[in-house]
Short mmCIF file of C-alpha atoms in Angstrom, two decimals:
data_model
loop_
_atom_site.label_atom_id
_atom_site.label_comp_id
_atom_site.label_asym_id
_atom_site.label_seq_id
_atom_site.Cartn_x
_atom_site.Cartn_y
_atom_site.Cartn_z
CA MET N 30 53.61 12.45 -32.46
CA ASN N 31 55.22 9.34 -34.41
CA LYS N 32 53.85 7.73 -37.28
CA ASN N 33 52.26 4.43 -35.55
CA THR N 34 50.61 6.71 -32.89
CA TRP N 35 49.21 9.27 -35.88
CA TYR N 36 47.59 6.35 -37.67
CA THR N 37 46.32 4.62 -34.32
CA PHE N 38 44.29 7.74 -33.49
CA THR N 39 42.92 8.58 -37.04
CA ILE N 40 41.73 4.90 -37.70
CA THR N 41 40.08 4.84 -34.65
CA ALA N 42 38.64 8.30 -35.17
CA ILE N 43 37.11 7.54 -38.29
CA LEU N 44 36.02 4.37 -37.49
CA VAL N 45 33.64 5.83 -34.34
CA ALA N 46 32.49 8.74 -36.87
CA GLY N 47 31.54 6.21 -39.38
CA TYR N 48 29.82 4.63 -36.95
CA ALA N 49 28.05 8.03 -35.69
CA ILE N 50 27.12 9.01 -39.25
CA VAL N 51 25.66 5.25 -40.33
CA GLN N 52 23.54 5.33 -36.63
CA TYR N 53 22.49 9.19 -36.72
CA PHE N 54 22.05 10.21 -40.24
CA ILE N 55 21.77 6.93 -42.54
CA MET N 56 19.35 5.15 -40.34
CA ASP N 57 16.82 6.50 -38.05
CA GLY N 58 18.77 8.65 -35.38
CA TYR N 59 15.78 8.77 -33.56
CA GLN N 60 15.38 4.88 -32.69
CA ALA N 61 19.67 4.92 -32.22
CA GLY N 62 21.00 2.97 -28.82
CA PHE N 63 21.32 6.28 -27.21
CA VAL N 64 18.35 7.91 -27.51
CA GLN N 65 16.53 4.66 -26.51
CA MET N 66 18.86 4.31 -23.60
CA LYS N 67 17.95 8.08 -22.73
CA LEU N 68 13.95 7.22 -22.94
CA MET N 69 14.43 4.56 -20.32
CA PHE N 70 15.22 7.15 -18.15
CA LEU N 71 13.16 10.27 -19.27
CA SER N 72 9.66 10.01 -20.35
CA LYS N 73 9.87 12.78 -23.15
CA LEU N 74 12.67 14.46 -25.26
CA SER N 75 11.72 17.59 -26.72
CA GLY N 76 12.26 18.51 -30.00
CA PHE N 77 14.68 21.10 -29.31
CA TRP N 78 16.89 18.46 -27.36
CA TYR N 79 17.06 16.06 -30.63
CA ILE N 80 18.00 19.15 -32.66
CA MET N 81 20.74 19.73 -30.09
CA LEU N 82 21.72 16.23 -30.41
CA PHE N 83 22.18 16.18 -34.04
CA ILE N 84 23.79 19.44 -34.12
CA HIS N 85 26.43 17.59 -31.44
CA ILE N 86 26.66 14.41 -33.34
CA ALA N 87 27.19 15.98 -36.85
CA THR N 88 29.79 18.79 -35.54
CA SER N 89 31.62 16.25 -33.22
CA VAL N 90 31.99 13.88 -36.05
CA VAL N 91 33.69 16.30 -38.21
CA VAL N 92 36.28 17.51 -35.68
CA LEU N 93 36.75 14.11 -34.71
CA VAL N 94 38.13 13.15 -38.00
CA ILE N 95 39.60 16.11 -38.87
CA GLY N 96 41.54 16.63 -35.86
CA PRO N 97 44.51 14.02 -36.26
CA PHE N 98 45.16 16.16 -39.58
CA THR N 99 45.58 19.56 -37.51
CA LEU N 100 47.74 18.15 -35.41
CA SER N 101 50.26 16.08 -37.92
CA THR N 102 53.21 18.59 -38.26
CA LYS N 103 53.80 16.87 -41.96
CA TYR N 104 50.63 18.22 -42.71
CA ARG N 105 51.31 21.73 -41.38
CA LYS N 106 54.67 22.01 -43.25
CA LYS N 107 53.56 20.89 -46.33
CA ASN N 108 50.27 23.38 -46.63
CA ILE N 109 50.00 26.06 -43.93
CA LYS N 110 46.96 27.64 -45.40
CA LEU N 111 45.23 24.33 -45.59
CA HIS N 112 46.12 23.94 -42.38
CA ARG N 113 44.81 27.02 -41.40
CA ARG N 114 41.84 26.20 -43.20
CA ILE N 115 40.99 22.95 -41.29
CA GLY N 116 41.89 24.59 -38.04
CA LYS N 117 39.13 27.25 -38.70
CA ILE N 118 36.56 24.39 -39.69
CA TYR N 119 37.79 22.26 -36.23
CA LEU N 120 37.64 25.58 -34.18
CA ILE N 121 33.68 26.02 -35.73
CA GLY N 122 33.04 22.34 -34.70
CA ILE N 123 34.18 22.78 -31.94
CA LEU N 124 32.22 25.76 -30.99
CA LEU N 125 28.78 24.15 -32.02
CA GLY N 126 29.98 20.65 -30.45
CA GLY N 127 30.62 22.09 -27.37
CA VAL N 128 27.65 24.69 -26.67
CA SER N 129 25.26 21.34 -27.82
CA GLY N 130 26.97 19.29 -25.94
CA LEU N 131 26.95 21.40 -22.51
CA TYR N 132 22.98 21.71 -23.02
CA LEU N 133 22.83 17.65 -23.54
CA ALA N 134 24.87 17.62 -19.99
CA PHE N 135 22.14 18.77 -17.90
CA TYR N 136 19.75 16.06 -19.50
CA ALA N 137 22.72 13.33 -18.99
CA THR N 138 22.01 10.01 -17.63
CA GLY N 139 24.19 9.15 -14.37
CA GLY N 140 22.53 11.76 -11.69
CA PHE N 141 24.46 14.77 -10.48
CA ALA N 142 27.70 13.55 -11.34
CA GLY N 143 26.93 12.19 -14.57
CA LYS N 144 25.49 16.08 -15.50
CA LEU N 145 28.43 17.48 -13.86
CA GLY N 146 31.45 15.09 -15.52
CA PHE N 147 30.09 15.86 -18.89
CA SER N 148 29.25 19.42 -18.56
CA SER N 149 33.35 19.83 -16.99
CA LEU N 150 33.69 17.90 -20.78
CA SER N 151 32.55 20.83 -22.79
CA VAL N 152 33.45 23.87 -21.02
CA LEU N 153 36.90 22.67 -21.26
CA TRP N 154 36.46 21.06 -24.72
CA LEU N 155 35.10 25.29 -24.99
CA PHE N 156 38.22 26.99 -23.02
CA SER N 157 40.97 24.54 -24.59
CA ALA N 158 39.91 25.76 -27.70
CA PHE N 159 39.60 29.37 -27.31
CA GLN N 160 43.30 28.89 -25.69
CA ALA N 161 44.52 27.69 -28.92
CA LEU N 162 43.11 30.58 -30.99
CA ALA N 163 44.39 33.11 -28.42
CA LYS N 164 48.07 31.49 -28.77
CA VAL N 165 48.12 31.31 -32.22
CA LYS N 166 46.76 35.16 -33.03
CA GLU N 167 49.79 35.94 -30.72
CA LYS N 168 51.63 34.12 -32.93
CA LYS N 169 52.76 31.60 -29.40
CA ILE N 170 52.94 28.60 -31.84
CA HIS N 171 54.06 26.32 -29.41
CA ASP N 172 51.43 26.99 -26.78
CA HIS N 173 48.98 26.64 -29.61
CA GLN N 174 50.05 22.96 -30.26
CA LYS N 175 49.88 22.61 -26.63
CA TRP N 176 45.83 23.93 -26.38
CA MET N 177 45.40 21.47 -29.66
CA ILE N 178 46.60 18.79 -28.07
CA ARG N 179 44.57 19.12 -24.56
CA ASN N 180 41.52 20.08 -26.64
CA TYR N 181 42.27 16.96 -29.21
CA SER N 182 42.76 14.79 -25.87
CA LEU N 183 38.70 16.28 -25.19
CA THR N 184 37.32 15.46 -28.37
CA PHE N 185 38.76 12.16 -28.86
CA ALA N 186 36.50 10.88 -25.63
CA ALA N 187 33.98 10.21 -28.14
CA VAL N 188 35.99 7.16 -28.60
CA THR N 189 37.04 6.39 -25.45
CA LEU N 190 33.50 6.55 -24.19
CA ARG N 191 32.66 3.76 -26.71
CA ILE N 192 35.40 1.61 -25.26
CA TRP N 193 34.08 2.00 -21.87
CA LEU N 194 30.32 1.77 -22.12
CA PRO N 195 30.48 -1.78 -23.59
CA LEU N 196 33.58 -3.06 -21.00
CA PHE N 197 31.12 -1.66 -17.92
CA VAL N 198 28.07 -3.02 -19.32
CA LEU N 199 29.72 -6.51 -19.71
CA LEU N 200 31.34 -6.27 -16.04
CA PHE N 201 28.71 -4.99 -14.27
CA GLY N 202 25.02 -5.05 -16.12
CA LEU N 203 22.54 -2.90 -17.29
CA GLU N 204 21.24 -2.89 -13.97
CA SER N 205 23.82 -0.95 -12.79
CA PHE N 206 24.05 1.07 -15.60
CA GLU N 207 23.16 4.56 -14.38
CA LEU N 208 26.09 4.46 -11.83
CA SER N 209 28.49 2.90 -14.97
CA TYR N 210 27.50 6.09 -16.91
CA ALA N 211 28.14 8.69 -13.89
CA ILE N 212 31.61 7.04 -14.01
CA ILE N 213 32.37 6.90 -17.58
CA ALA N 214 31.17 10.62 -17.59
CA TRP N 215 34.72 11.50 -15.83
CA LEU N 216 36.34 8.20 -17.70
CA ALA N 217 36.09 8.90 -20.65
CA TRP N 218 37.82 12.41 -21.15
CA VAL N 219 40.20 12.79 -17.39
CA PRO N 220 42.91 9.88 -18.51
CA ASN N 221 42.85 11.32 -22.20
CA LEU N 222 43.64 14.88 -20.59
CA ILE N 223 46.46 13.46 -18.45
CA ILE N 224 48.02 11.22 -21.05
CA ALA N 225 47.96 14.49 -23.35
CA GLU N 226 50.02 16.36 -20.50
CA LEU N 227 52.12 13.67 -19.94
CA PHE N 228 52.94 13.58 -23.73
CA ILE N 229 53.35 17.47 -23.55
CA GLN N 230 55.72 17.63 -21.26
CA ARG N 231 57.88 14.66 -22.59
CA ASN N 232 57.82 15.92 -26.03
CA LEU N 233 56.68 19.21 -26.74
CA ASN N 234 58.29 21.22 -23.69
CA LEU N 235 61.55 18.92 -24.44
CA ARG N 236 61.67 19.82 -28.02
CA GLN N 237 60.74 24.05 -27.17
CA HIS N 238 63.79 23.79 -24.86
CA GLN N 239 66.20 22.43 -27.29
CA GLU N 240 65.07 24.91 -30.02
CA ASN N 241 65.40 27.70 -27.75
CA GLU N 242 69.05 26.10 -26.99
CA ASP N 243 69.79 26.04 -30.48
CA LEU N 244 68.66 29.41 -31.02
CA GLN N 245 71.20 30.92 -28.10
CA LEU N 246 73.93 28.90 -29.48
CA HIS N 247 73.24 30.57 -33.21
CA GLU N 248 72.96 33.72 -31.55
CA LEU N 249 76.93 33.48 -29.86
#
């Protein structure tokens, strides 16, 4: 990942995280736009739903901000111990955020398509984190990096969702909100994952192939 791309990801992640912190933890989170939108479709939200929402927001904010630092080759090479500590915090955040997100997905706006979209996101978020952890324990560093890229592309759905949402409202109006949200439930993360796979194929796989060739030449 080049420097400009890294800065773009990091700055947008920090901006969205900052917005979430202000909306849910500095101001009255119960009056947040997302909560008010939910109350348009559900007459009542349980106390447990609010607990899971705040867990999801808090942990997602953390992983969204520290994610770019776990992916940075520069930071990793500079301090591998710090990289491991940040990585552990990141994975714990994914565990809590993924489980709470899966619960919230069952109450998602957009009917069955919306629920399926967000529950699929949560399951893949958890699965990719598990794979990243498994690969690093097996000392398969290249595979670990690939799974971390996939995972952060899913984490970044927190940003892309907030790009698509106002755009859909502007184009199709609030009267079509439920249909729009069902589409966004998939649009927020599927393109991200596709882009991540293209990046892996174009950059990491090529770099890994070159390293293997260099190693073979060195052995000769």
